[in-house]
PDB file of C-alpha atoms in Angstrom:
ATOM      1  CA  MET B 281       0.000   0.000   0.000  1.00  0.00           C
ATOM      2  CA  ALA B 282       1.419   3.386  -0.965  1.00  0.00           C
ATOM      3  CA  GLU B 283      -0.344   5.750   1.439  1.00  0.00           C
ATOM      4  CA  PRO B 284      -2.817   5.407   4.304  1.00  0.00           C
ATOM      5  CA  ILE B 285      -6.471   6.135   3.575  1.00  0.00           C
ATOM      6  CA  GLN B 286      -7.654   9.394   5.185  1.00  0.00           C
ATOM      7  CA  LEU B 287     -11.084   8.994   6.819  1.00  0.00           C
ATOM      8  CA  THR B 288     -13.385  11.175   8.907  1.00  0.00           C
ATOM      9  CA  ASP B 289     -16.624   9.223   8.436  1.00  0.00           C
ATOM     10  CA  GLY B 290     -17.584   6.577  10.993  1.00  0.00           C
ATOM     11  CA  ALA B 291     -19.511   4.395   8.546  1.00  0.00           C
ATOM     12  CA  GLN B 292     -16.578   4.294   6.133  1.00  0.00           C
ATOM     13  CA  LEU B 293     -14.186   3.440   8.950  1.00  0.00           C
ATOM     14  CA  LYS B 294     -16.391   0.573  10.138  1.00  0.00           C
ATOM     15  CA  GLU B 295     -16.603  -0.720   6.572  1.00  0.00           C
ATOM     16  CA  LYS B 296     -12.803  -0.663   6.144  1.00  0.00           C
ATOM     17  CA  ILE B 297     -12.079  -2.487   9.420  1.00  0.00           C
ATOM     18  CA  ALA B 298     -14.911  -5.040   9.070  1.00  0.00           C
ATOM     19  CA  SER B 299     -12.924  -7.652   7.158  1.00  0.00           C
ATOM     20  CA  GLY B 300      -9.279  -8.497   6.821  1.00  0.00           C
ATOM     21  CA  VAL B 301      -6.489  -6.692   8.635  1.00  0.00           C
ATOM     22  CA  ALA B 302      -6.637  -2.949   9.265  1.00  0.00           C
ATOM     23  CA  VAL B 303      -4.351  -0.555  11.104  1.00  0.00           C
ATOM     24  CA  VAL B 304      -5.962   2.705  12.214  1.00  0.00           C
ATOM     25  CA  GLN B 305      -3.817   5.625  13.314  1.00  0.00           C
ATOM     26  CA  PHE B 306      -5.504   8.411  15.275  1.00  0.00           C
ATOM     27  CA  HIS B 307      -3.339  11.527  15.043  1.00  0.00           C
ATOM     28  CA  ALA B 308      -3.307  15.333  14.996  1.00  0.00           C
ATOM     29  CA  THR B 309      -1.274  17.790  12.938  1.00  0.00           C
ATOM     30  CA  TRP B 310      -0.104  19.648  16.074  1.00  0.00           C
ATOM     31  CA  CYS B 311       1.038  16.479  17.880  1.00  0.00           C
ATOM     32  CA  LYS B 312       4.829  16.265  18.326  1.00  0.00           C
ATOM     33  CA  ASP B 313       4.793  12.489  18.886  1.00  0.00           C
ATOM     34  CA  CYS B 314       2.706  12.061  15.719  1.00  0.00           C
ATOM     35  CA  ILE B 315       5.274  14.048  13.756  1.00  0.00           C
ATOM     36  CA  TYR B 316       8.090  12.015  15.335  1.00  0.00           C
ATOM     37  CA  VAL B 317       6.720   8.596  14.274  1.00  0.00           C
ATOM     38  CA  LYS B 318       5.318   9.718  10.910  1.00  0.00           C
ATOM     39  CA  PRO B 319       8.398   8.873   8.765  1.00  0.00           C
ATOM     40  CA  LEU B 320       8.638   5.356  10.204  1.00  0.00           C
ATOM     41  CA  TYR B 321       4.871   4.830   9.962  1.00  0.00           C
ATOM     42  CA  ARG B 322       4.878   5.901   6.294  1.00  0.00           C
ATOM     43  CA  LYS B 323       7.774   3.513   5.580  1.00  0.00           C
ATOM     44  CA  LEU B 324       5.992   0.631   7.315  1.00  0.00           C
ATOM     45  CA  VAL B 325       2.741   1.392   5.483  1.00  0.00           C
ATOM     46  CA  LYS B 326       4.559   1.200   2.145  1.00  0.00           C
ATOM     47  CA  GLU B 327       5.951  -2.208   3.149  1.00  0.00           C
ATOM     48  CA  SER B 328       2.549  -3.440   4.324  1.00  0.00           C
ATOM     49  CA  LYS B 329       1.188  -6.115   2.011  1.00  0.00           C
ATOM     50  CA  ASN B 330      -1.867  -7.587   3.704  1.00  0.00           C
ATOM     51  CA  SER B 331      -3.360  -4.752   5.730  1.00  0.00           C
ATOM     52  CA  VAL B 332      -5.373  -1.620   5.054  1.00  0.00           C
ATOM     53  CA  CYS B 333      -3.875   1.426   6.780  1.00  0.00           C
ATOM     54  CA  ILE B 334      -6.192   4.244   7.780  1.00  0.00           C
ATOM     55  CA  ASP B 335      -5.443   7.688   9.214  1.00  0.00           C
ATOM     56  CA  VAL B 336      -7.969   9.579  11.329  1.00  0.00           C
ATOM     57  CA  ASP B 337      -7.212  13.207  12.209  1.00  0.00           C
ATOM     58  CA  VAL B 338      -8.855  13.657  15.612  1.00  0.00           C
ATOM     59  CA  ASP B 339      -9.427  17.368  15.001  1.00  0.00           C
ATOM     60  CA  LYS B 340     -11.375  16.637  11.813  1.00  0.00           C
ATOM     61  CA  ALA B 341     -13.226  13.663  13.328  1.00  0.00           C
ATOM     62  CA  PRO B 342     -13.722  14.272  17.067  1.00  0.00           C
ATOM     63  CA  GLN B 343     -16.706  11.908  17.056  1.00  0.00           C
ATOM     64  CA  LEU B 344     -14.401   9.030  16.031  1.00  0.00           C
ATOM     65  CA  LYS B 345     -11.905   9.957  18.742  1.00  0.00           C
ATOM     66  CA  ALA B 346     -14.700   9.598  21.294  1.00  0.00           C
ATOM     67  CA  GLU B 347     -16.265   6.484  19.756  1.00  0.00           C
ATOM     68  CA  TYR B 348     -12.942   4.618  19.636  1.00  0.00           C
ATOM     69  CA  LYS B 349     -11.948   5.840  23.117  1.00  0.00           C
ATOM     70  CA  VAL B 350      -8.783   7.603  22.008  1.00  0.00           C
ATOM     71  CA  ALA B 351      -7.382   9.620  24.912  1.00  0.00           C
ATOM     72  CA  HIS B 352      -3.920  10.406  23.503  1.00  0.00           C
ATOM     73  CA  VAL B 353      -2.386  10.733  20.060  1.00  0.00           C
ATOM     74  CA  PRO B 354      -0.894   9.029  18.277  1.00  0.00           C
ATOM     75  CA  THR B 355      -2.927   5.914  18.968  1.00  0.00           C
ATOM     76  CA  PHE B 356      -2.639   2.914  16.671  1.00  0.00           C
ATOM     77  CA  ILE B 357      -5.325   0.210  16.697  1.00  0.00           C
ATOM     78  CA  LEU B 358      -4.996  -3.127  14.919  1.00  0.00           C
ATOM     79  CA  TYR B 359      -8.198  -4.828  13.735  1.00  0.00           C
ATOM     80  CA  HIS B 360      -8.723  -8.299  12.315  1.00  0.00           C
ATOM     81  CA  ASN B 361     -12.172  -8.917  10.829  1.00  0.00           C
ATOM     82  CA  GLY B 362     -13.618  -5.992  12.771  1.00  0.00           C
ATOM     83  CA  VAL B 363     -12.269  -7.064  16.170  1.00  0.00           C
ATOM     84  CA  GLU B 364      -9.642  -4.993  17.976  1.00  0.00           C
ATOM     85  CA  GLN B 365      -6.504  -7.103  18.408  1.00  0.00           C
ATOM     86  CA  GLN B 366      -4.010  -4.621  19.784  1.00  0.00           C
ATOM     87  CA  ARG B 367      -3.667  -0.938  20.667  1.00  0.00           C
ATOM     88  CA  ILE B 368      -0.562   1.159  21.242  1.00  0.00           C
ATOM     89  CA  VAL B 369      -0.485   4.744  22.463  1.00  0.00           C
ATOM     90  CA  GLU B 370       2.337   7.230  21.863  1.00  0.00           C
ATOM     91  CA  PRO B 371       4.687   4.478  20.649  1.00  0.00           C
ATOM     92  CA  LYS B 372       8.433   4.663  20.268  1.00  0.00           C
ATOM     93  CA  TYR B 373       9.968   3.435  17.005  1.00  0.00           C
ATOM     94  CA  GLU B 374      10.578  -0.126  18.223  1.00  0.00           C
ATOM     95  CA  GLN B 375       7.026  -0.461  19.555  1.00  0.00           C
ATOM     96  CA  LEU B 376       5.575   0.718  16.242  1.00  0.00           C
ATOM     97  CA  GLU B 377       7.769  -1.717  14.292  1.00  0.00           C
ATOM     98  CA  ASP B 378       6.649  -4.581  16.547  1.00  0.00           C
ATOM     99  CA  PHE B 379       3.013  -3.526  16.206  1.00  0.00           C
ATOM    100  CA  MET B 380       3.189  -3.450  12.409  1.00  0.00           C
ATOM    101  CA  SER B 381       4.941  -6.837  12.353  1.00  0.00           C
ATOM    102  CA  VAL B 382       1.992  -8.299  14.288  1.00  0.00           C
ATOM    103  CA  ALA B 383      -0.323  -6.849  11.630  1.00  0.00           C
ATOM    104  CA  ALA B 384       1.782  -8.449   8.895  1.00  0.00           C
ATOM    105  CA  LYS B 385       1.390 -11.888  10.505  1.00  0.00           C
ATOM    106  CA  LEU B 386      -2.422 -11.840  10.649  1.00  0.00           C
TER     107      LEU B 386
END
């Protein structure tokens, strides 16, 4: 996958995570930790073969931030067939690499 899908609509998000493997990143443009992990995340997304990667800007979609119980950004949530498998909050590089490797194995 070349780039993550940008979503702000709850119905579209539910549709994308309903089947297969999906990684959802909740982020904000002002977030320093989001900016810090962005280059690695983009690299890992490009290497991702079997998962859909979705970005949700919490300022553009505050209803999704609340619905998915996101308290801090960045938050990454891994879904398999619509079921949350793993969640990491404000990850360091190694944690994000490990998280994406779990997604690759599903």
